PDB file with SEQRES, HELIX, SHEET and CRYST1 records, atoms N, CA, C and O in Angstrom:
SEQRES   1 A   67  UNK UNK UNK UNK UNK UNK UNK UNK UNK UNK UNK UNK UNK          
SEQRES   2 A   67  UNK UNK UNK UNK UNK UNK UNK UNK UNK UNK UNK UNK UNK          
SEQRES   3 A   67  UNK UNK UNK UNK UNK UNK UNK UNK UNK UNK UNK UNK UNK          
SEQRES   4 A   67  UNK UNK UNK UNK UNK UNK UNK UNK UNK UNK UNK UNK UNK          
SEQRES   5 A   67  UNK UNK UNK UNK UNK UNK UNK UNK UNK UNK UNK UNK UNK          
SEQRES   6 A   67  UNK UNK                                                      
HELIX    1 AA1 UNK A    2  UNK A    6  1                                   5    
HELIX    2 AA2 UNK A   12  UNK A   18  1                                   7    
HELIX    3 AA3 UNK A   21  UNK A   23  5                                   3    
HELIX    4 AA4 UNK A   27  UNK A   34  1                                   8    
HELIX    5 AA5 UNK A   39  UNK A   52  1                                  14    
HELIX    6 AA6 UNK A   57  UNK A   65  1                                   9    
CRYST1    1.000    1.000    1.000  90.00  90.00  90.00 P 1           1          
ATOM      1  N   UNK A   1     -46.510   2.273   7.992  1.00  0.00           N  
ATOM      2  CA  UNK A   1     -47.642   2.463   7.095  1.00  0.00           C  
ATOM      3  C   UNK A   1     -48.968   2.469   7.858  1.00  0.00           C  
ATOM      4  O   UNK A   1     -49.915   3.125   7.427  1.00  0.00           O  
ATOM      5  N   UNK A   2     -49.047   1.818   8.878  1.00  0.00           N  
ATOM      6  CA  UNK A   2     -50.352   1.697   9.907  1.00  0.00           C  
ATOM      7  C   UNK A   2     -50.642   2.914  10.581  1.00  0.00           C  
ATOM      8  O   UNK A   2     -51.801   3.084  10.959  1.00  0.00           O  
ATOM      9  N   UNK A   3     -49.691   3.890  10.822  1.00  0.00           N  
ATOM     10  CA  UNK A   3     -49.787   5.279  11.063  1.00  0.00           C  
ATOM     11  C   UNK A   3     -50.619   5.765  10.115  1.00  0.00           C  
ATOM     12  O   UNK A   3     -51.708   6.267  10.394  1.00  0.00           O  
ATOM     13  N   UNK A   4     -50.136   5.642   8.857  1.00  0.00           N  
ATOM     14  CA  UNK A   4     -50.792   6.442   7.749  1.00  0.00           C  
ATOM     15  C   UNK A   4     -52.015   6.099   6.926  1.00  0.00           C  
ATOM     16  O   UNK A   4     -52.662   6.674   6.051  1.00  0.00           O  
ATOM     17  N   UNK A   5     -52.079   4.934   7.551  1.00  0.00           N  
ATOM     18  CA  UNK A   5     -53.606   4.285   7.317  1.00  0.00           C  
ATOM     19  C   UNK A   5     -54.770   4.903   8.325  1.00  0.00           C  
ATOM     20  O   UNK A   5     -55.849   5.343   7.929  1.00  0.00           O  
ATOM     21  N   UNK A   6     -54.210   4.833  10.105  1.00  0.00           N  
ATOM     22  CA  UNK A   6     -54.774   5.702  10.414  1.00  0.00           C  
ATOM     23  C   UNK A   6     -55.172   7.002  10.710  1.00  0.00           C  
ATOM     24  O   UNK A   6     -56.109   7.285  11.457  1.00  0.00           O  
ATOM     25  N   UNK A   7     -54.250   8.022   9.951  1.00  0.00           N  
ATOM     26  CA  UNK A   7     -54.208   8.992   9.905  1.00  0.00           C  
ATOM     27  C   UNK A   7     -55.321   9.705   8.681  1.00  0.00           C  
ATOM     28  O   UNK A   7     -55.927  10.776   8.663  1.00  0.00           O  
ATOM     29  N   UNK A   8     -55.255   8.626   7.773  1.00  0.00           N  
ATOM     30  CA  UNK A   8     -56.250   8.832   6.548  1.00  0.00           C  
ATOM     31  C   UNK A   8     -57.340   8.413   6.719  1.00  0.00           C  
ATOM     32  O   UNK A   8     -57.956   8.505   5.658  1.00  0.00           O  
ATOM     33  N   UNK A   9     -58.262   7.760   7.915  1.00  0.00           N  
ATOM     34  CA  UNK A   9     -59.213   6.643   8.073  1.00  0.00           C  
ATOM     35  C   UNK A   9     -59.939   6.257   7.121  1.00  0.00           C  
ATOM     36  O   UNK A   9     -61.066   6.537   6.711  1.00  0.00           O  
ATOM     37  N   UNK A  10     -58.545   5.082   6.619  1.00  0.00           N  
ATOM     38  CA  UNK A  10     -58.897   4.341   5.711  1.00  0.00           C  
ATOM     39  C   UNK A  10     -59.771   2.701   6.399  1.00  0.00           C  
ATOM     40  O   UNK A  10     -59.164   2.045   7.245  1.00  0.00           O  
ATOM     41  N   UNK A  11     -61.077   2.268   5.940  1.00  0.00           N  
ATOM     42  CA  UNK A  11     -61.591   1.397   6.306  1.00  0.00           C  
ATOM     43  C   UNK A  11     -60.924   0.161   6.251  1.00  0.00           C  
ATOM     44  O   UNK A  11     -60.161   0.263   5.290  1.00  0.00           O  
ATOM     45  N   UNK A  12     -60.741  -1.420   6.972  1.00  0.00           N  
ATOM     46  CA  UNK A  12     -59.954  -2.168   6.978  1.00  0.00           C  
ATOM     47  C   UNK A  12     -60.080  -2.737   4.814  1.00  0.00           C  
ATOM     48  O   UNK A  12     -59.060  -3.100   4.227  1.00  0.00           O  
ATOM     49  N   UNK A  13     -61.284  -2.672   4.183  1.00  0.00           N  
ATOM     50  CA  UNK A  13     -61.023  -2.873   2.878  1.00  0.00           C  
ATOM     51  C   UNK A  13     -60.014  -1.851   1.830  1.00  0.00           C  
ATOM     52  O   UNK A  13     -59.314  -2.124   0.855  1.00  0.00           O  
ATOM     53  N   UNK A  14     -60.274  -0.755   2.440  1.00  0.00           N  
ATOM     54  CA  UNK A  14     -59.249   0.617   1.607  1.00  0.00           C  
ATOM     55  C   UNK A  14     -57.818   0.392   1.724  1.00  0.00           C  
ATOM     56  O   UNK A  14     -57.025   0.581   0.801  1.00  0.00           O  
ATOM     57  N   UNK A  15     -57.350  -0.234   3.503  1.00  0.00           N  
ATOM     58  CA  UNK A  15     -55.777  -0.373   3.272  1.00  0.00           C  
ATOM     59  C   UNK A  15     -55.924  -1.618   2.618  1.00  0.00           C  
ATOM     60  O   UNK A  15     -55.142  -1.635   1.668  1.00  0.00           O  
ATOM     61  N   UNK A  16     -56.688  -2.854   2.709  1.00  0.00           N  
ATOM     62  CA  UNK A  16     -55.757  -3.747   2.031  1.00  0.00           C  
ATOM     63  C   UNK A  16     -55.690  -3.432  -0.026  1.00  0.00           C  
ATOM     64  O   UNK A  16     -55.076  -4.113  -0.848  1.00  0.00           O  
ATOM     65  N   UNK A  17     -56.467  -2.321  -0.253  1.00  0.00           N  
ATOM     66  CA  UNK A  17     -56.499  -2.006  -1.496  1.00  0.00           C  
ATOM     67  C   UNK A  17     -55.523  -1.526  -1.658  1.00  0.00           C  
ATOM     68  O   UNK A  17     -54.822  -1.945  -2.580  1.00  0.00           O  
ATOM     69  N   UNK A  18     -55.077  -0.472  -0.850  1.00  0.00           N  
ATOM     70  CA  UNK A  18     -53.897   0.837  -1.007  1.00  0.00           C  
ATOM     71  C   UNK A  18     -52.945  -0.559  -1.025  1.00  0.00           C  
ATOM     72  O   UNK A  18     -52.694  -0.996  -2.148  1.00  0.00           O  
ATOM     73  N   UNK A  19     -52.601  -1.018  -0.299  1.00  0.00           N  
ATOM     74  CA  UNK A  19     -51.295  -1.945  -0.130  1.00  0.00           C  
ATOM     75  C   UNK A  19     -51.229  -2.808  -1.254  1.00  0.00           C  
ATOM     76  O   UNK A  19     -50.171  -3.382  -1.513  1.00  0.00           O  
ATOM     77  N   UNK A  20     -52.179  -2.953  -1.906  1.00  0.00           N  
ATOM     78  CA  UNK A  20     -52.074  -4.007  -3.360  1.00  0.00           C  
ATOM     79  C   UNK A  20     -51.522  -2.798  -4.190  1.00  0.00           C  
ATOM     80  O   UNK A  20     -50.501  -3.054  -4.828  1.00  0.00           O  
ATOM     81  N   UNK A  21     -52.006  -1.557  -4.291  1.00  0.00           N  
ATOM     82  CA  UNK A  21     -51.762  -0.356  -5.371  1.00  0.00           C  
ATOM     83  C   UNK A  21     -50.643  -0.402  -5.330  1.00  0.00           C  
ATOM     84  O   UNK A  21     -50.021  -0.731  -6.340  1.00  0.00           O  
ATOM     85  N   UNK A  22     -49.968  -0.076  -4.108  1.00  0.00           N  
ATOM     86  CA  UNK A  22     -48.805  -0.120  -3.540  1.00  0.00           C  
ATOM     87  C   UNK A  22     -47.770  -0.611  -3.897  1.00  0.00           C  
ATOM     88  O   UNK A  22     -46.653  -0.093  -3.890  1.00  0.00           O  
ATOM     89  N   UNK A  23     -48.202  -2.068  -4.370  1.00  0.00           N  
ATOM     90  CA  UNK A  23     -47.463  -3.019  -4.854  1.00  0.00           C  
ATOM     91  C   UNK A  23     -47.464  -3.593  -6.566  1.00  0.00           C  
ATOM     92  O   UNK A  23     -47.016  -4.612  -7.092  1.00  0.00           O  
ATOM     93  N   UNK A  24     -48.179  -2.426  -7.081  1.00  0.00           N  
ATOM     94  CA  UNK A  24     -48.404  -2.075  -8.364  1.00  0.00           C  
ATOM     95  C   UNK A  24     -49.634  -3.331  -9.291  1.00  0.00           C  
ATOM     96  O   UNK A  24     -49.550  -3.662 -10.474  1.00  0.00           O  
ATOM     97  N   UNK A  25     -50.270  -3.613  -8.670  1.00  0.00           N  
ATOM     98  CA  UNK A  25     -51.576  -4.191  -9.203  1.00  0.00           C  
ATOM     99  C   UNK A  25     -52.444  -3.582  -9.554  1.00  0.00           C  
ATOM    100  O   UNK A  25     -52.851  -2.604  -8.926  1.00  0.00           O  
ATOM    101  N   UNK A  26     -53.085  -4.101 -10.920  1.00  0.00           N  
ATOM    102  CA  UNK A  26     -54.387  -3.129 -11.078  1.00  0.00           C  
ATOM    103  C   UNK A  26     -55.636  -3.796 -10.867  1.00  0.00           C  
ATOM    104  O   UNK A  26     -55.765  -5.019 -10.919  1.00  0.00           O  
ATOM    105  N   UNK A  27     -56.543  -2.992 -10.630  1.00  0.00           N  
ATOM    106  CA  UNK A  27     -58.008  -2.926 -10.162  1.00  0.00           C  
ATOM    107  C   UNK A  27     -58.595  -4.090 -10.515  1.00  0.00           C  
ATOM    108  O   UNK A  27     -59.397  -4.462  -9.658  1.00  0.00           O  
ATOM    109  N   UNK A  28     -58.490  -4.925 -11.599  1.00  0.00           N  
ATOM    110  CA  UNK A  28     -58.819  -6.105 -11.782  1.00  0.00           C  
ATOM    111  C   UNK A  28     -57.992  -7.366 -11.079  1.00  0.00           C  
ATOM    112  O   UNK A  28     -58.559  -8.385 -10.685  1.00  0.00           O  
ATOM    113  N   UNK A  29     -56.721  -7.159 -10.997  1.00  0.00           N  
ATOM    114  CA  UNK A  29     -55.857  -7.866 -10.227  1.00  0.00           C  
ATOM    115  C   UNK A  29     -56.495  -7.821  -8.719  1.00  0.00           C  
ATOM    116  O   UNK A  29     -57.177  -8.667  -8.141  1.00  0.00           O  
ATOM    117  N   UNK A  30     -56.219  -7.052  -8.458  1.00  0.00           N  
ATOM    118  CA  UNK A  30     -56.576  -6.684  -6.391  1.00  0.00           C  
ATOM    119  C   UNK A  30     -57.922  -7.229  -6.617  1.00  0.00           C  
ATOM    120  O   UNK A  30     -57.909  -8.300  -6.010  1.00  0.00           O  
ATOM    121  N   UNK A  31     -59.520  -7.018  -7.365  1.00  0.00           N  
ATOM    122  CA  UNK A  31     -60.513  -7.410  -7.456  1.00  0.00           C  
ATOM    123  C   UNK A  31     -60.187  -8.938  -7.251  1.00  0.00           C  
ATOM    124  O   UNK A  31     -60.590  -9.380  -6.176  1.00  0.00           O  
ATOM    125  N   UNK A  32     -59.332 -10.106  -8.330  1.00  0.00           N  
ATOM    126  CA  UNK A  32     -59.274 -11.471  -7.932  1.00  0.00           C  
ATOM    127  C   UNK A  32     -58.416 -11.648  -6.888  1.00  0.00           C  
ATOM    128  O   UNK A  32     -58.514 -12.780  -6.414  1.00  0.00           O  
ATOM    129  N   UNK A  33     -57.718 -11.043  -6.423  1.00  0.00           N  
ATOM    130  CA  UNK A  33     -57.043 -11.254  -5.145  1.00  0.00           C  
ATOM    131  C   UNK A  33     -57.876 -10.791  -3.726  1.00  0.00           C  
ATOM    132  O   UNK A  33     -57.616 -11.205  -2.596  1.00  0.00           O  
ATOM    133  N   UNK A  34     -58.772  -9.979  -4.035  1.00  0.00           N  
ATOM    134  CA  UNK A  34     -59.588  -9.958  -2.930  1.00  0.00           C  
ATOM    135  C   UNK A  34     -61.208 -11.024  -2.867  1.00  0.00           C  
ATOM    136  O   UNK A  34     -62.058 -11.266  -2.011  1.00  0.00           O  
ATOM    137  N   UNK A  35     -60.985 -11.377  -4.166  1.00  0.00           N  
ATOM    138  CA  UNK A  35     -62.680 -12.079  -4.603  1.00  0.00           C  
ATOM    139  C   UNK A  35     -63.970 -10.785  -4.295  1.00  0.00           C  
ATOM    140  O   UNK A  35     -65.043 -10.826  -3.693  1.00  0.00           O  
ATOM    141  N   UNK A  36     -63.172  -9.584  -5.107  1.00  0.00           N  
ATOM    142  CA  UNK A  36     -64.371  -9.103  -5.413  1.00  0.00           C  
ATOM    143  C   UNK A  36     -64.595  -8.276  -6.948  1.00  0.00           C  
ATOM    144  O   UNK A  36     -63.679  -8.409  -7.759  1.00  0.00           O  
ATOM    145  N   UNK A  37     -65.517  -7.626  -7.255  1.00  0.00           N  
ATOM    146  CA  UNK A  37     -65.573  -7.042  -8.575  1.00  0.00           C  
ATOM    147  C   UNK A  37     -64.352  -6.097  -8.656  1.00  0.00           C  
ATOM    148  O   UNK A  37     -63.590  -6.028  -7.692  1.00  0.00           O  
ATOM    149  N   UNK A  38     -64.130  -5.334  -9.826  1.00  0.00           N  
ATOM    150  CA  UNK A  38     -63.447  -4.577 -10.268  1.00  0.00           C  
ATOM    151  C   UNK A  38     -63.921  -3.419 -10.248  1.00  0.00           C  
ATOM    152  O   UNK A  38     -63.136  -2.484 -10.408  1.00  0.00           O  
ATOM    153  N   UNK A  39     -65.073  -3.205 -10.085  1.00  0.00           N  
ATOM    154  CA  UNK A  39     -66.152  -1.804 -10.042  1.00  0.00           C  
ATOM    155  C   UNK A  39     -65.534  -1.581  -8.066  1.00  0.00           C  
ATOM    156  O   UNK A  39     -65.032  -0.584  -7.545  1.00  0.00           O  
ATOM    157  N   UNK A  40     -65.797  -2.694  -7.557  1.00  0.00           N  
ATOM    158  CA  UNK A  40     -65.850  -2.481  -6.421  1.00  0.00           C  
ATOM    159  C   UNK A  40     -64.361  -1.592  -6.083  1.00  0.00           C  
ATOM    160  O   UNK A  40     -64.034  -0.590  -5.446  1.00  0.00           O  
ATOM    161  N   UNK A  41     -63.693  -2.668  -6.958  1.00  0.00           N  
ATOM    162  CA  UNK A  41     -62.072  -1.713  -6.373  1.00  0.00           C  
ATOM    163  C   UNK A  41     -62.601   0.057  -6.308  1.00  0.00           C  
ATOM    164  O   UNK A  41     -62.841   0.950  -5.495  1.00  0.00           O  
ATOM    165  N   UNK A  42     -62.569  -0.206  -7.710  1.00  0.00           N  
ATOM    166  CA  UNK A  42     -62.724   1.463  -8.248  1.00  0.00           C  
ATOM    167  C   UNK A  42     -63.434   2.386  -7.212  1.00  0.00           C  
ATOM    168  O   UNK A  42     -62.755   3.326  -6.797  1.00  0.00           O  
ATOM    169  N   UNK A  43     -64.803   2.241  -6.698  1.00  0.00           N  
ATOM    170  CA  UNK A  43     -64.930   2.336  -6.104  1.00  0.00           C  
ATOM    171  C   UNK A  43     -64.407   2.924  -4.521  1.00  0.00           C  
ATOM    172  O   UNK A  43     -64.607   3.966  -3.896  1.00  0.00           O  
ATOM    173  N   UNK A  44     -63.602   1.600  -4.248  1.00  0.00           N  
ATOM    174  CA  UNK A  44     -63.100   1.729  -2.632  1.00  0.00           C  
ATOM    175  C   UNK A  44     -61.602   3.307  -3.416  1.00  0.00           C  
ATOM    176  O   UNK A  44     -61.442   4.376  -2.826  1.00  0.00           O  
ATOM    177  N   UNK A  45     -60.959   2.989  -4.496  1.00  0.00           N  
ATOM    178  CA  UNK A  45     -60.054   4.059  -4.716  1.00  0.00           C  
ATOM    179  C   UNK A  45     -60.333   5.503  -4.941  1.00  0.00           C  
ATOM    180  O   UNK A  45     -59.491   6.398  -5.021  1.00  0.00           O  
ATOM    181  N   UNK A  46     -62.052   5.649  -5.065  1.00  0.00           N  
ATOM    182  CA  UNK A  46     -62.605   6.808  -5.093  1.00  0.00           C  
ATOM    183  C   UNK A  46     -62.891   7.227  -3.827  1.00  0.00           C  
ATOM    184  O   UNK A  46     -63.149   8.428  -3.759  1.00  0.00           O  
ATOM    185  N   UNK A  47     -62.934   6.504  -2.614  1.00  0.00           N  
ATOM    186  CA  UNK A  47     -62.880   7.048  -1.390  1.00  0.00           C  
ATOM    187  C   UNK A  47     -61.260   7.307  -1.369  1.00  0.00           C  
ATOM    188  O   UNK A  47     -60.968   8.459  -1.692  1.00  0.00           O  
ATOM    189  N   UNK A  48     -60.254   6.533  -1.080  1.00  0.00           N  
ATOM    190  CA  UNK A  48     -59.404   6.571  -0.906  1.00  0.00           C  
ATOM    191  C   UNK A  48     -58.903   7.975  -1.465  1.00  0.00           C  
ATOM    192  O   UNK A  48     -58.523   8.827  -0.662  1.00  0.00           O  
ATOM    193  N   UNK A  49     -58.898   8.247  -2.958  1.00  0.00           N  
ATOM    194  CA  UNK A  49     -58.258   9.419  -3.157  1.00  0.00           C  
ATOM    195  C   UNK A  49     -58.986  10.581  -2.623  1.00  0.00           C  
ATOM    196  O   UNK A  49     -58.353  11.596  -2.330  1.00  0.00           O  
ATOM    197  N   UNK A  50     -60.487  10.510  -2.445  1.00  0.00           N  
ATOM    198  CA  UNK A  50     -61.270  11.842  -1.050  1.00  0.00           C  
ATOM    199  C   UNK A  50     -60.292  11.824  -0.294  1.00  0.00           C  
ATOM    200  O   UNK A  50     -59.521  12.776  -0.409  1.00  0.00           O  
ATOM    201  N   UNK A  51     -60.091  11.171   0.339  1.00  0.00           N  
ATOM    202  CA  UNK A  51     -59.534  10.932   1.942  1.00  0.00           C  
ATOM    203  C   UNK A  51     -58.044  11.384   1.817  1.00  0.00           C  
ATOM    204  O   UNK A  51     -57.781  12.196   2.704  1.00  0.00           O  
ATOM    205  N   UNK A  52     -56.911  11.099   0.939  1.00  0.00           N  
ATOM    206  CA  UNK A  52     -55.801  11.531   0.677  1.00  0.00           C  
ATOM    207  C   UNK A  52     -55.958  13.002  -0.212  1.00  0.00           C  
ATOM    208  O   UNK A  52     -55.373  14.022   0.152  1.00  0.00           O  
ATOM    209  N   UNK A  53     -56.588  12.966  -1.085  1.00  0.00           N  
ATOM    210  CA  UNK A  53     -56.403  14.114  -1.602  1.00  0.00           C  
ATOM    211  C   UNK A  53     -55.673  13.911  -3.148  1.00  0.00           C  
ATOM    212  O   UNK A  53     -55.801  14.694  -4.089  1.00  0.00           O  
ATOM    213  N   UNK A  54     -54.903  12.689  -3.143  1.00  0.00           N  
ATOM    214  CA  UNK A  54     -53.965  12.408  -4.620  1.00  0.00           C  
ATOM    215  C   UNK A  54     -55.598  12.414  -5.500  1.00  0.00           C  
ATOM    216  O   UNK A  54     -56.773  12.388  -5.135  1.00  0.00           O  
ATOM    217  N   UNK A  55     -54.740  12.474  -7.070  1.00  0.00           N  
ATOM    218  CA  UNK A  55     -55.587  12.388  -7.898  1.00  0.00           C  
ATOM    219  C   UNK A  55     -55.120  10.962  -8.946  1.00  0.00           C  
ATOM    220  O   UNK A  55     -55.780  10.753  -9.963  1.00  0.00           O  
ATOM    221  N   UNK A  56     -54.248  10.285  -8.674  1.00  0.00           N  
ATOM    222  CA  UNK A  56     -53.954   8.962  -9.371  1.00  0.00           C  
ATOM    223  C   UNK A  56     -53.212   7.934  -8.341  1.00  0.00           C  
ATOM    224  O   UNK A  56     -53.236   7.961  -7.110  1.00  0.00           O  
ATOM    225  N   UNK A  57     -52.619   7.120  -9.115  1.00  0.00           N  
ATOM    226  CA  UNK A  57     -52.385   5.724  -8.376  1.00  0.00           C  
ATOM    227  C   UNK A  57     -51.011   6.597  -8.148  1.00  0.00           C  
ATOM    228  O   UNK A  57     -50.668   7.034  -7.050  1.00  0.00           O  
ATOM    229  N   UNK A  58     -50.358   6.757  -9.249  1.00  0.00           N  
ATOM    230  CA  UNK A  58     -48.755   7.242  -9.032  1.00  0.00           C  
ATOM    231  C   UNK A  58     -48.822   8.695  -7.431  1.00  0.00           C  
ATOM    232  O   UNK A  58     -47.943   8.840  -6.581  1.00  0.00           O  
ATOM    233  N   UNK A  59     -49.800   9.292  -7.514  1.00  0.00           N  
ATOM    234  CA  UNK A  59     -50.167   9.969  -6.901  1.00  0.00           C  
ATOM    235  C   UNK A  59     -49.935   9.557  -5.197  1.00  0.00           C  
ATOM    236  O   UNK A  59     -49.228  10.030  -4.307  1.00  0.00           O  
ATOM    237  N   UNK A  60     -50.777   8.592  -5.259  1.00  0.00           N  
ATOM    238  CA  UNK A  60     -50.971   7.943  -4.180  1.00  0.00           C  
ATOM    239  C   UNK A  60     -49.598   7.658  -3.434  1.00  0.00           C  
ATOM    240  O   UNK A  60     -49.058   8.078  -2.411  1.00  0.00           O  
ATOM    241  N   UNK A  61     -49.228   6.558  -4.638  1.00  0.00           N  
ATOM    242  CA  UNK A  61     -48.091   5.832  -3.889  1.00  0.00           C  
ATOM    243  C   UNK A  61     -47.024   6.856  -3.814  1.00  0.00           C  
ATOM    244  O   UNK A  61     -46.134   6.270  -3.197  1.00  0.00           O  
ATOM    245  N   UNK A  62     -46.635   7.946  -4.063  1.00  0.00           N  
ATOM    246  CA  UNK A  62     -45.760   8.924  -4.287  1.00  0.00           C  
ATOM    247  C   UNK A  62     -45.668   9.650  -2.562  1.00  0.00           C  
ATOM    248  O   UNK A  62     -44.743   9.944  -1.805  1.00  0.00           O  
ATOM    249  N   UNK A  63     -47.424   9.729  -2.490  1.00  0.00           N  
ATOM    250  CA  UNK A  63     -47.832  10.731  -1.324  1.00  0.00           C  
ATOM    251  C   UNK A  63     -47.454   9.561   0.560  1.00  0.00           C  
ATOM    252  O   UNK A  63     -47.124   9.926   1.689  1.00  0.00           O  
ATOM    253  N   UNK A  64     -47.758   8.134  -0.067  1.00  0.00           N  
ATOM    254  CA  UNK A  64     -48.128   7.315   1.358  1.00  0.00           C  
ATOM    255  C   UNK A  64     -46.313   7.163   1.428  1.00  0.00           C  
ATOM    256  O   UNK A  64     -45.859   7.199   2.572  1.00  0.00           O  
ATOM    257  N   UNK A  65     -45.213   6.987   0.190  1.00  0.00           N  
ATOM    258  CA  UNK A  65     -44.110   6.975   0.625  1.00  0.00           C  
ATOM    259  C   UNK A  65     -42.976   7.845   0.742  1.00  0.00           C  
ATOM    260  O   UNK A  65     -41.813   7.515   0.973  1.00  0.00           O  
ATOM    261  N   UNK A  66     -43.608   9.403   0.490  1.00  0.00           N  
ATOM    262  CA  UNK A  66     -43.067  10.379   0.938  1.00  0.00           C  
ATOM    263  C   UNK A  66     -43.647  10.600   2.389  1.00  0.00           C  
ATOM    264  O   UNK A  66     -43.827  11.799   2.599  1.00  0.00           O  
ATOM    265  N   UNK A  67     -44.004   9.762   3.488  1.00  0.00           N  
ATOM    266  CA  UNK A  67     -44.425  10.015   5.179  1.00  0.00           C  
ATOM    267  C   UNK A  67     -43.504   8.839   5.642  1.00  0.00           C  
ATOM    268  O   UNK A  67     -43.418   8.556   6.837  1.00  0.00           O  
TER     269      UNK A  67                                                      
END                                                                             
């Protein structure tokens, strides 16, 4: 997965987001597990999907575990 983190240059806050998505948490969840807002998630997943190209979560996780 560290390949594909850096292949996407995802910032060290974006993978530990992707890896919560990953693990099927939502945006308010990963927000108290990281101690930060929920805007913020949203946020970091609006870079994230620039950078990949998916257009949802299912998206995502579909695209990082088809590599």
């Amino acid at each position: 997965a560290s390949k594909l983190f850096t292949k996407f240059g995802f910032s060290p806050r974006e993978k530990e987001v992707v890896s919560w998505v990953c693990r099927g948490k939502t945006s308010a969840e990963i927000a108290t597990i990281l101690g930060i807002s929920s805007r913020t998630v949203d946020k970091h997943m609006e870079h994230i999907f620039e950078k990949t190209g998916a257009e949802s979560r299912i998206a995502l996780v579909a695209l990082l575990n088809a590599r």
